[in-house]
C-alpha positions as semicolon CSV with decimal commas, in nm:
position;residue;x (nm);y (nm);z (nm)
1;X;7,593;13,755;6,729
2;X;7,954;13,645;6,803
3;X;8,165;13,378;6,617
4;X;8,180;13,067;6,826
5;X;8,524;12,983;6,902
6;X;8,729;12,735;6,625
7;X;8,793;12,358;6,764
8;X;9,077;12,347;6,485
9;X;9,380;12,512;6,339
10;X;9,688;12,434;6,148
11;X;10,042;12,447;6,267
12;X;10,365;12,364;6,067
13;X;10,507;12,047;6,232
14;X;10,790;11,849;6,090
15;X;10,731;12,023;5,787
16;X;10,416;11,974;5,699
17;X;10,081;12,108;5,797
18;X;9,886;11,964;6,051
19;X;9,519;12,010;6,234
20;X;9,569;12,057;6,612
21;X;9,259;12,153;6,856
22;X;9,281;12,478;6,969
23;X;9,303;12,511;7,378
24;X;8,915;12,535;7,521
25;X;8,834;12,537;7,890
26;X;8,827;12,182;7,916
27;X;9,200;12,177;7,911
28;X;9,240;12,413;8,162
29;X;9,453;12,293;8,475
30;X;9,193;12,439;8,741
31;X;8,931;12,215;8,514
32;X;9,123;11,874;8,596
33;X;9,108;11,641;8,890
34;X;9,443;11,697;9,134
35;X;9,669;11,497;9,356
36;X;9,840;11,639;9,614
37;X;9,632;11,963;9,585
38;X;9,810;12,097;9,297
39;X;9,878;11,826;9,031
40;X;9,658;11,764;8,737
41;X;9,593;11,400;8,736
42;X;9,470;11,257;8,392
43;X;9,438;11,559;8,246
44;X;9,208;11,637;7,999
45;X;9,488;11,809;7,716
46;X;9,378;11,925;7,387
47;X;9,482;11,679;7,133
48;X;9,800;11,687;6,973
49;X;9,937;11,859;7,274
50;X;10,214;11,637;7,279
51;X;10,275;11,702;6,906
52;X;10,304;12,093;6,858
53;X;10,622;12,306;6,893
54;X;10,652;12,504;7,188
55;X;10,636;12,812;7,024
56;X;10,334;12,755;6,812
57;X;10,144;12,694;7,136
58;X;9,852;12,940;7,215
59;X;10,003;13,202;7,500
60;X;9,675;13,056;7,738
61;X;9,832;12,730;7,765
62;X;10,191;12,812;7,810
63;X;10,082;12,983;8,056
64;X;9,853;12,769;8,218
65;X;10,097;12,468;8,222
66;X;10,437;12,567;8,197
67;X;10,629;12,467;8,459
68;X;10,320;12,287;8,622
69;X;10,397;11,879;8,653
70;X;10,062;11,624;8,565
71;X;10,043;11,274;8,608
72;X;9,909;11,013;8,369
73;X;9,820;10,662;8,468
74;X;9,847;10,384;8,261
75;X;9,733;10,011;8,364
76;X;9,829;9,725;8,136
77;X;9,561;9,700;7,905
78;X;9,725;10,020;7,838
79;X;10,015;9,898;7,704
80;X;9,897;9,604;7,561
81;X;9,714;9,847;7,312
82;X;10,040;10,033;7,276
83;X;10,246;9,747;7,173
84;X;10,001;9,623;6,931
85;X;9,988;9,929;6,752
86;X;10,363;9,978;6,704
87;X;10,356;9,630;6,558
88;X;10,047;9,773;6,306
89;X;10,231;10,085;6,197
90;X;10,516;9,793;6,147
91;X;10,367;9,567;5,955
92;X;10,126;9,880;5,757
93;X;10,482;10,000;5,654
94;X;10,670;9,677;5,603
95;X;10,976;9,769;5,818
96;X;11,265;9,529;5,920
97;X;11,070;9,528;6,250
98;X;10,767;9,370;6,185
99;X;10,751;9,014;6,386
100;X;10,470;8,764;6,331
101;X;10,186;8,667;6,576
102;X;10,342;8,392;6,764
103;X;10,639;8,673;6,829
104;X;10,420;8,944;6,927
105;X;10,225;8,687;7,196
106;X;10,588;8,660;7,336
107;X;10,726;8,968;7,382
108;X;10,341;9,097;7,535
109;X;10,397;8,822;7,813
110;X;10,762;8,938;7,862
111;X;10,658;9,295;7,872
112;X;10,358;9,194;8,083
113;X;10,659;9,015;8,351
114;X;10,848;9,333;8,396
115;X;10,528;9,524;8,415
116;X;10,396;9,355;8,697
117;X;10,764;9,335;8,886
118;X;10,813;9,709;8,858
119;X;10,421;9,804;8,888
120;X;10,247;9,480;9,090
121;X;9,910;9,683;9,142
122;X;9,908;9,702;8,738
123;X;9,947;10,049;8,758
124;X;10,255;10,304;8,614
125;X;10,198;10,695;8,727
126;X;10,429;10,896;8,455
127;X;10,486;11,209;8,571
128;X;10,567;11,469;8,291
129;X;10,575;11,873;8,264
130;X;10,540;12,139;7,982
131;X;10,923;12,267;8,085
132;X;11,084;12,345;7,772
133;X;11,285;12,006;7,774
134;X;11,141;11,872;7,481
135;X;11,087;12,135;7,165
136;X;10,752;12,002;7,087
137;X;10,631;11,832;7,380
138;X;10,617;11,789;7,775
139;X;10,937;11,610;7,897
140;X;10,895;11,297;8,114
141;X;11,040;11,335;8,431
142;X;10,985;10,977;8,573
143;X;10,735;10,734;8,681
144;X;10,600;10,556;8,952
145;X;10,399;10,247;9,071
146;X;10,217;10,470;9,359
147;X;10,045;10,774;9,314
148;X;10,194;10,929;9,655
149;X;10,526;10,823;9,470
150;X;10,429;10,984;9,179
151;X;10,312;11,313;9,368
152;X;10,633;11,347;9,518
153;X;10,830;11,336;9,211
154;X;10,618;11,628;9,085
155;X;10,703;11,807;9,386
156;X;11,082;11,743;9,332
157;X;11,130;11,719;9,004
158;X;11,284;11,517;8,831
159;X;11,655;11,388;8,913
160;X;11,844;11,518;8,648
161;X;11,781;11,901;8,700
162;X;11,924;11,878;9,052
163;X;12,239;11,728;8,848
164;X;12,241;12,041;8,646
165;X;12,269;12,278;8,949
């Protein structure tokens, strides 16, 4: 009878030890949905995928998604959640930037402003990629308020590695 696979293991990060999933099938590229043919689109990543140092990564998923650009949409709701939460861990840690209700209602309908002028369908395509510009996560390379936008930019990549050549 064989071992079933672990879901877990630990991995030194920021010197401490922490509990990341280990890479299944699920994550696998040619398991996600794709734009353009070849780009994962919401992929499903293992969690804490954006939180583990390159080289502690299992050799499967370098390989799988090195070099290989996925796009994640976010609608507003989306960041809504976002900004709220930043202001929990604020006020959870009493920091010099926690701001009170009233405050927080204001900056969400400022945010929500230049949401809608940059994204008016309500909905931002980041592109990002597993390149080795970040040590312990994939690097944003833009975003987009189109997904044919967004597709593109995988395709090209983002602007400031054509600056470096």
């Amino acid at each position: 009878m064989t071992k079933p696979a672990e879901r877990t293991r630990k991995i030194l990060f920021l010197d401490e030890f922490v509990e990341v999933d280990t890479y299944q099938p699920v994550h696998w590229p040619e398991k996600q949905e794709l734009v353009a043919g070849r780009f994962p689109l919401n992929p499903t990543l293992r969690r804490c995928f954006d939180q583990t140092p390159n080289e502690d990564r299992e050799s499967l998923e370098t390989e799988h998604w090195w070099d290989l650009p996925f796009i994640i949409s976010r609608d507003w709701e989306c960041c809504v959640e976002i900004i709220k939460s930043i202001q929990a861990q604020h006020r959870e840690q009493a920091n010099d930037y926690v701001i009170s209700d009233d405050e927080l209602e204001a900056k969400i309908q400022a945010e929500k402003l230049r949401w809608f002028a940059e994204f008016p369908d309500g909905v931002r395509y980041d592109v990002r990629c597993l390149d080795g510009g970040a040590w312990d996560r994939s690097t944003w390379w833009g975003c987009s308020g189109s997904l044919d936008e967004a597709a593109k930019l995988a395709e090209a990549g983002p602007a400031w590695r054509s600056k470096l050549s």
